[in-house]
């Protein structure tokens, strides 16, 4: 039974003295701002938020939470759909003060703090002409995205974010500090590559970066009425396209500028492209796309950080979000018809559906080589109902659930954990598939009392 943090005790005062960062209680003037996460639909009131600035703060916080039987949530960027970086009544270990990005130019490796956001990493390493595969929104936290897998623009070329993770520093449930890589605590290194925050608090990551300065990218749009036809074409095209060409397909509404006015508030089938290859070969490769006569296309050369920030302004923190997700092996007729039906009924301008290819380099890692189990799926799909207005909560949630229900029978079963809300144990098991039992063993070894349970939880 978790205890509620009690303000009256001297325990809190003596704990506060151990912390170099800041301990924020409900009476603190910064409390309400500090408890907000990216998803405005999440409204939780922790008993205490510890803004850690170093590893010592994290160790002290983990020990304090364990010794006082507190519910613990760990927050990196706070982007998680289900709000799993925050909790009611318990202790939030906030890593946002653990920020640093250090490039080793001798081997293009990058050390990143557990509280960094991807935009900060992109900015720092772009100066060296480098990039690390991550997601598609730069305000996402490095920690959550990485531990869940990391699907994005560079997945086809360089694999998931976890495929580029070389090492992590962690504070475990017993308060001990370990470095985990292929040679040290290699079983733990296996588990954190996809197993989420179940095994400890990652205070630092070491990644392999890749020489990428600019990409050719941007969106192409077709009227939603063409979605079935475009999706059938895309399914063949993206599989045969070289690893250098990635594109995720979407059903979406154009909300407004910078897009031209004739597109505003209309539904579309869109593909957002990202090409990392020889620019001289792009036109020949892309001719097939343009032959499909998109109603709009804005594809051109840009610095890599620019493609990572394309959607940042459209999707600022604090909007209401409802998420559902599945993996798909193919995009058959029933699937395409469902996308036509629900893509034509998008309820608000920011609500959308994306399908991300798990092809190329991402598919060439064995399904048991990391905890991320769906290497054989072709696409990670996600549907999000999004709107700034809490009054539209039911509208966006119902549309999202109905869209998901129409597609789910044709899915591969589980979902990418970073796209899931709090959906229960069966869903977690399905999403880890054949790796679940091994993850349970790792949980029994590294967190036998399930101290870290505010996540897509693997019960010991």
PDB file of N, CA and C in Angstrom, residues 9-60:
ATOM      1  N   UNK A   9       5.803  15.770   8.494  1.00  0.00           N
ATOM      2  CA  UNK A   9       6.889  14.987   9.067  1.00  0.00           C
ATOM      3  C   UNK A   9       8.234  15.681   8.888  1.00  0.00           C
ATOM      4  N   UNK A  10       9.112  15.399   9.820  1.00  0.00           N
ATOM      5  CA  UNK A  10      10.493  15.874   9.713  1.00  0.00           C
ATOM      6  C   UNK A  10      11.238  15.105   8.645  1.00  0.00           C
ATOM      7  N   UNK A  11      10.666  13.962   8.223  1.00  0.00           N
ATOM      8  CA  UNK A  11      11.331  13.130   7.196  1.00  0.00           C
ATOM      9  C   UNK A  11      11.530  13.949   5.925  1.00  0.00           C
ATOM     10  N   UNK A  12      10.500  14.705   5.544  1.00  0.00           N
ATOM     11  CA  UNK A  12      10.573  15.507   4.317  1.00  0.00           C
ATOM     12  C   UNK A  12      11.675  16.561   4.433  1.00  0.00           C
ATOM     13  N   UNK A  13      11.754  17.203   5.596  1.00  0.00           N
ATOM     14  CA  UNK A  13      12.771  18.241   5.803  1.00  0.00           C
ATOM     15  C   UNK A  13      14.176  17.670   5.683  1.00  0.00           C
ATOM     16  N   UNK A  14      14.411  16.494   6.295  1.00  0.00           N
ATOM     17  CA  UNK A  14      15.766  15.921   6.225  1.00  0.00           C
ATOM     18  C   UNK A  14      16.075  15.427   4.812  1.00  0.00           C
ATOM     19  N   UNK A  15      15.043  14.953   4.104  1.00  0.00           N
ATOM     20  CA  UNK A  15      15.250  14.543   2.709  1.00  0.00           C
ATOM     21  C   UNK A  15      15.621  15.749   1.851  1.00  0.00           C
ATOM     22  N   UNK A  16      14.893  16.852   2.031  1.00  0.00           N
ATOM     23  CA  UNK A  16      15.124  18.066   1.255  1.00  0.00           C
ATOM     24  C   UNK A  16      16.571  18.538   1.390  1.00  0.00           C
ATOM     25  N   UNK A  17      17.147  18.349   2.572  1.00  0.00           N
ATOM     26  CA  UNK A  17      18.540  18.774   2.798  1.00  0.00           C
ATOM     27  C   UNK A  17      19.530  17.976   1.951  1.00  0.00           C
ATOM     28  N   UNK A  18      19.132  16.764   1.537  1.00  0.00           N
ATOM     29  CA  UNK A  18      20.039  15.926   0.726  1.00  0.00           C
ATOM     30  C   UNK A  18      20.002  16.293  -0.760  1.00  0.00           C
ATOM     31  N   UNK A  19      19.012  17.113  -1.140  1.00  0.00           N
ATOM     32  CA  UNK A  19      18.770  17.369  -2.568  1.00  0.00           C
ATOM     33  C   UNK A  19      19.405  18.686  -2.995  1.00  0.00           C
ATOM     34  N   UNK A  20      20.211  18.601  -4.058  1.00  0.00           N
ATOM     35  CA  UNK A  20      20.831  19.805  -4.618  1.00  0.00           C
ATOM     36  C   UNK A  20      19.833  20.563  -5.501  1.00  0.00           C
ATOM     37  N   UNK A  21      18.939  19.839  -6.124  1.00  0.00           N
ATOM     38  CA  UNK A  21      17.905  20.458  -6.961  1.00  0.00           C
ATOM     39  C   UNK A  21      16.807  21.046  -6.102  1.00  0.00           C
ATOM     40  N   UNK A  22      15.557  20.884  -6.542  1.00  0.00           N
ATOM     41  CA  UNK A  22      14.444  21.516  -5.838  1.00  0.00           C
ATOM     42  C   UNK A  22      13.391  20.482  -5.488  1.00  0.00           C
ATOM     43  N   UNK A  23      12.872  20.569  -4.268  1.00  0.00           N
ATOM     44  CA  UNK A  23      11.769  19.705  -3.854  1.00  0.00           C
ATOM     45  C   UNK A  23      10.503  20.557  -3.849  1.00  0.00           C
ATOM     46  N   UNK A  24       9.538  20.166  -4.680  1.00  0.00           N
ATOM     47  CA  UNK A  24       8.322  20.964  -4.860  1.00  0.00           C
ATOM     48  C   UNK A  24       7.139  20.219  -4.242  1.00  0.00           C
ATOM     49  N   UNK A  25       6.594  20.830  -3.195  1.00  0.00           N
ATOM     50  CA  UNK A  25       5.418  20.270  -2.521  1.00  0.00           C
ATOM     51  C   UNK A  25       4.164  20.991  -3.049  1.00  0.00           C
ATOM     52  N   UNK A  26       2.967  20.465  -2.744  1.00  0.00           N
ATOM     53  CA  UNK A  26       1.735  21.093  -3.255  1.00  0.00           C
ATOM     54  C   UNK A  26       1.563  22.560  -2.872  1.00  0.00           C
ATOM     55  N   UNK A  27       2.214  23.000  -1.799  1.00  0.00           N
ATOM     56  CA  UNK A  27       2.072  24.406  -1.388  1.00  0.00           C
ATOM     57  C   UNK A  27       3.019  25.340  -2.152  1.00  0.00           C
ATOM     58  N   UNK A  28       3.939  24.763  -2.927  1.00  0.00           N
ATOM     59  CA  UNK A  28       4.960  25.544  -3.650  1.00  0.00           C
ATOM     60  C   UNK A  28       4.316  26.338  -4.784  1.00  0.00           C
ATOM     61  N   UNK A  29       4.790  27.570  -4.995  1.00  0.00           N
ATOM     62  CA  UNK A  29       4.196  28.428  -6.040  1.00  0.00           C
ATOM     63  C   UNK A  29       4.353  27.826  -7.442  1.00  0.00           C
ATOM     64  N   UNK A  30       5.357  26.964  -7.615  1.00  0.00           N
ATOM     65  CA  UNK A  30       5.627  26.381  -8.932  1.00  0.00           C
ATOM     66  C   UNK A  30       4.958  25.014  -9.110  1.00  0.00           C
ATOM     67  N   UNK A  31       4.203  24.583  -8.087  1.00  0.00           N
ATOM     68  CA  UNK A  31       3.666  23.215  -8.098  1.00  0.00           C
ATOM     69  C   UNK A  31       2.765  22.943  -9.300  1.00  0.00           C
ATOM     70  N   UNK A  32       1.822  23.840  -9.581  1.00  0.00           N
ATOM     71  CA  UNK A  32       0.841  23.548 -10.642  1.00  0.00           C
ATOM     72  C   UNK A  32       1.487  23.540 -12.023  1.00  0.00           C
ATOM     73  N   UNK A  33       2.467  24.388 -12.210  1.00  0.00           N
ATOM     74  CA  UNK A  33       3.190  24.365 -13.496  1.00  0.00           C
ATOM     75  C   UNK A  33       4.030  23.086 -13.611  1.00  0.00           C
ATOM     76  N   UNK A  34       4.631  22.694 -12.498  1.00  0.00           N
ATOM     77  CA  UNK A  34       5.541  21.542 -12.507  1.00  0.00           C
ATOM     78  C   UNK A  34       4.815  20.216 -12.694  1.00  0.00           C
ATOM     79  N   UNK A  35       3.532  20.160 -12.354  1.00  0.00           N
ATOM     80  CA  UNK A  35       2.823  18.877 -12.471  1.00  0.00           C
ATOM     81  C   UNK A  35       2.183  18.699 -13.843  1.00  0.00           C
ATOM     82  N   UNK A  36       2.238  19.752 -14.682  1.00  0.00           N
ATOM     83  CA  UNK A  36       1.651  19.635 -16.027  1.00  0.00           C
ATOM     84  C   UNK A  36       2.547  18.783 -16.915  1.00  0.00           C
ATOM     85  N   UNK A  37       1.913  17.941 -17.731  1.00  0.00           N
ATOM     86  CA  UNK A  37       2.657  17.170 -18.727  1.00  0.00           C
ATOM     87  C   UNK A  37       2.165  17.576 -20.116  1.00  0.00           C
ATOM     88  N   UNK A  38       2.766  17.001 -21.149  1.00  0.00           N
ATOM     89  CA  UNK A  38       2.463  17.371 -22.533  1.00  0.00           C
ATOM     90  C   UNK A  38       0.977  17.188 -22.856  1.00  0.00           C
ATOM     91  N   UNK A  39       0.400  16.085 -22.389  1.00  0.00           N
ATOM     92  CA  UNK A  39      -1.009  15.790 -22.666  1.00  0.00           C
ATOM     93  C   UNK A  39      -1.898  16.514 -21.661  1.00  0.00           C
ATOM     94  N   UNK A  40      -2.641  17.515 -22.147  1.00  0.00           N
ATOM     95  CA  UNK A  40      -3.510  18.307 -21.279  1.00  0.00           C
ATOM     96  C   UNK A  40      -4.651  17.513 -20.672  1.00  0.00           C
ATOM     97  N   UNK A  41      -4.926  16.296 -21.202  1.00  0.00           N
ATOM     98  CA  UNK A  41      -5.995  15.467 -20.654  1.00  0.00           C
ATOM     99  C   UNK A  41      -5.582  14.847 -19.306  1.00  0.00           C
ATOM    100  N   UNK A  42      -4.292  14.832 -19.029  1.00  0.00           N
ATOM    101  CA  UNK A  42      -3.771  14.230 -17.800  1.00  0.00           C
ATOM    102  C   UNK A  42      -3.710  15.293 -16.710  1.00  0.00           C
ATOM    103  N   UNK A  43      -4.389  15.025 -15.597  1.00  0.00           N
ATOM    104  CA  UNK A  43      -4.437  15.996 -14.498  1.00  0.00           C
ATOM    105  C   UNK A  43      -4.170  15.262 -13.186  1.00  0.00           C
ATOM    106  N   UNK A  44      -2.894  15.136 -12.836  1.00  0.00           N
ATOM    107  CA  UNK A  44      -2.533  14.384 -11.628  1.00  0.00           C
ATOM    108  C   UNK A  44      -1.831  15.282 -10.619  1.00  0.00           C
ATOM    109  N   UNK A  45      -2.011  14.955  -9.368  1.00  0.00           N
ATOM    110  CA  UNK A  45      -1.482  15.788  -8.280  1.00  0.00           C
ATOM    111  C   UNK A  45      -0.557  14.973  -7.379  1.00  0.00           C
ATOM    112  N   UNK A  46       0.735  14.975  -7.700  1.00  0.00           N
ATOM    113  CA  UNK A  46       1.672  14.219  -6.859  1.00  0.00           C
ATOM    114  C   UNK A  46       1.863  14.857  -5.489  1.00  0.00           C
ATOM    115  N   UNK A  47       2.316  14.058  -4.521  1.00  0.00           N
ATOM    116  CA  UNK A  47       2.587  14.579  -3.191  1.00  0.00           C
ATOM    117  C   UNK A  47       3.870  15.381  -3.150  1.00  0.00           C
ATOM    118  N   UNK A  48       4.777  15.076  -4.099  1.00  0.00           N
ATOM    119  CA  UNK A  48       6.086  15.718  -4.099  1.00  0.00           C
ATOM    120  C   UNK A  48       6.726  15.555  -5.472  1.00  0.00           C
ATOM    121  N   UNK A  49       7.340  16.626  -5.970  1.00  0.00           N
ATOM    122  CA  UNK A  49       8.101  16.569  -7.227  1.00  0.00           C
ATOM    123  C   UNK A  49       9.545  16.933  -6.885  1.00  0.00           C
ATOM    124  N   UNK A  50      10.480  16.063  -7.231  1.00  0.00           N
ATOM    125  CA  UNK A  50      11.893  16.367  -6.997  1.00  0.00           C
ATOM    126  C   UNK A  50      12.548  16.674  -8.332  1.00  0.00           C
ATOM    127  N   UNK A  51      12.982  17.928  -8.497  1.00  0.00           N
ATOM    128  CA  UNK A  51      13.669  18.325  -9.730  1.00  0.00           C
ATOM    129  C   UNK A  51      15.155  18.043  -9.540  1.00  0.00           C
ATOM    130  N   UNK A  52      15.574  16.899 -10.024  1.00  0.00           N
ATOM    131  CA  UNK A  52      16.953  16.440  -9.828  1.00  0.00           C
ATOM    132  C   UNK A  52      17.913  17.201 -10.743  1.00  0.00           C
ATOM    133  N   UNK A  53      19.109  17.478 -10.234  1.00  0.00           N
ATOM    134  CA  UNK A  53      20.117  18.131 -11.078  1.00  0.00           C
ATOM    135  C   UNK A  53      21.357  17.257 -11.260  1.00  0.00           C
ATOM    136  N   UNK A  54      21.436  16.144 -10.522  1.00  0.00           N
ATOM    137  CA  UNK A  54      22.571  15.239 -10.691  1.00  0.00           C
ATOM    138  C   UNK A  54      22.164  13.830 -10.249  1.00  0.00           C
ATOM    139  N   UNK A  55      23.090  12.905 -10.418  1.00  0.00           N
ATOM    140  CA  UNK A  55      22.812  11.502 -10.092  1.00  0.00           C
ATOM    141  C   UNK A  55      22.560  11.332  -8.593  1.00  0.00           C
ATOM    142  N   UNK A  56      23.277  12.110  -7.774  1.00  0.00           N
ATOM    143  CA  UNK A  56      23.086  12.020  -6.323  1.00  0.00           C
ATOM    144  C   UNK A  56      21.639  12.322  -5.939  1.00  0.00           C
ATOM    145  N   UNK A  57      21.034  13.302  -6.601  1.00  0.00           N
ATOM    146  CA  UNK A  57      19.623  13.626  -6.342  1.00  0.00           C
ATOM    147  C   UNK A  57      18.717  12.454  -6.707  1.00  0.00           C
ATOM    148  N   UNK A  58      19.045  11.792  -7.815  1.00  0.00           N
ATOM    149  CA  UNK A  58      18.226  10.655  -8.255  1.00  0.00           C
ATOM    150  C   UNK A  58      18.338   9.509  -7.252  1.00  0.00           C
ATOM    151  N   UNK A  59      19.563   9.204  -6.819  1.00  0.00           N
ATOM    152  CA  UNK A  59      19.764   8.117  -5.842  1.00  0.00           C
ATOM    153  C   UNK A  59      19.000   8.417  -4.552  1.00  0.00           C
ATOM    154  N   UNK A  60      19.131   9.652  -4.054  1.00  0.00           N
ATOM    155  CA  UNK A  60      18.434  10.042  -2.820  1.00  0.00           C
ATOM    156  C   UNK A  60      16.921   9.910  -2.983  1.00  0.00           C
TER     157      UNK A  60
END
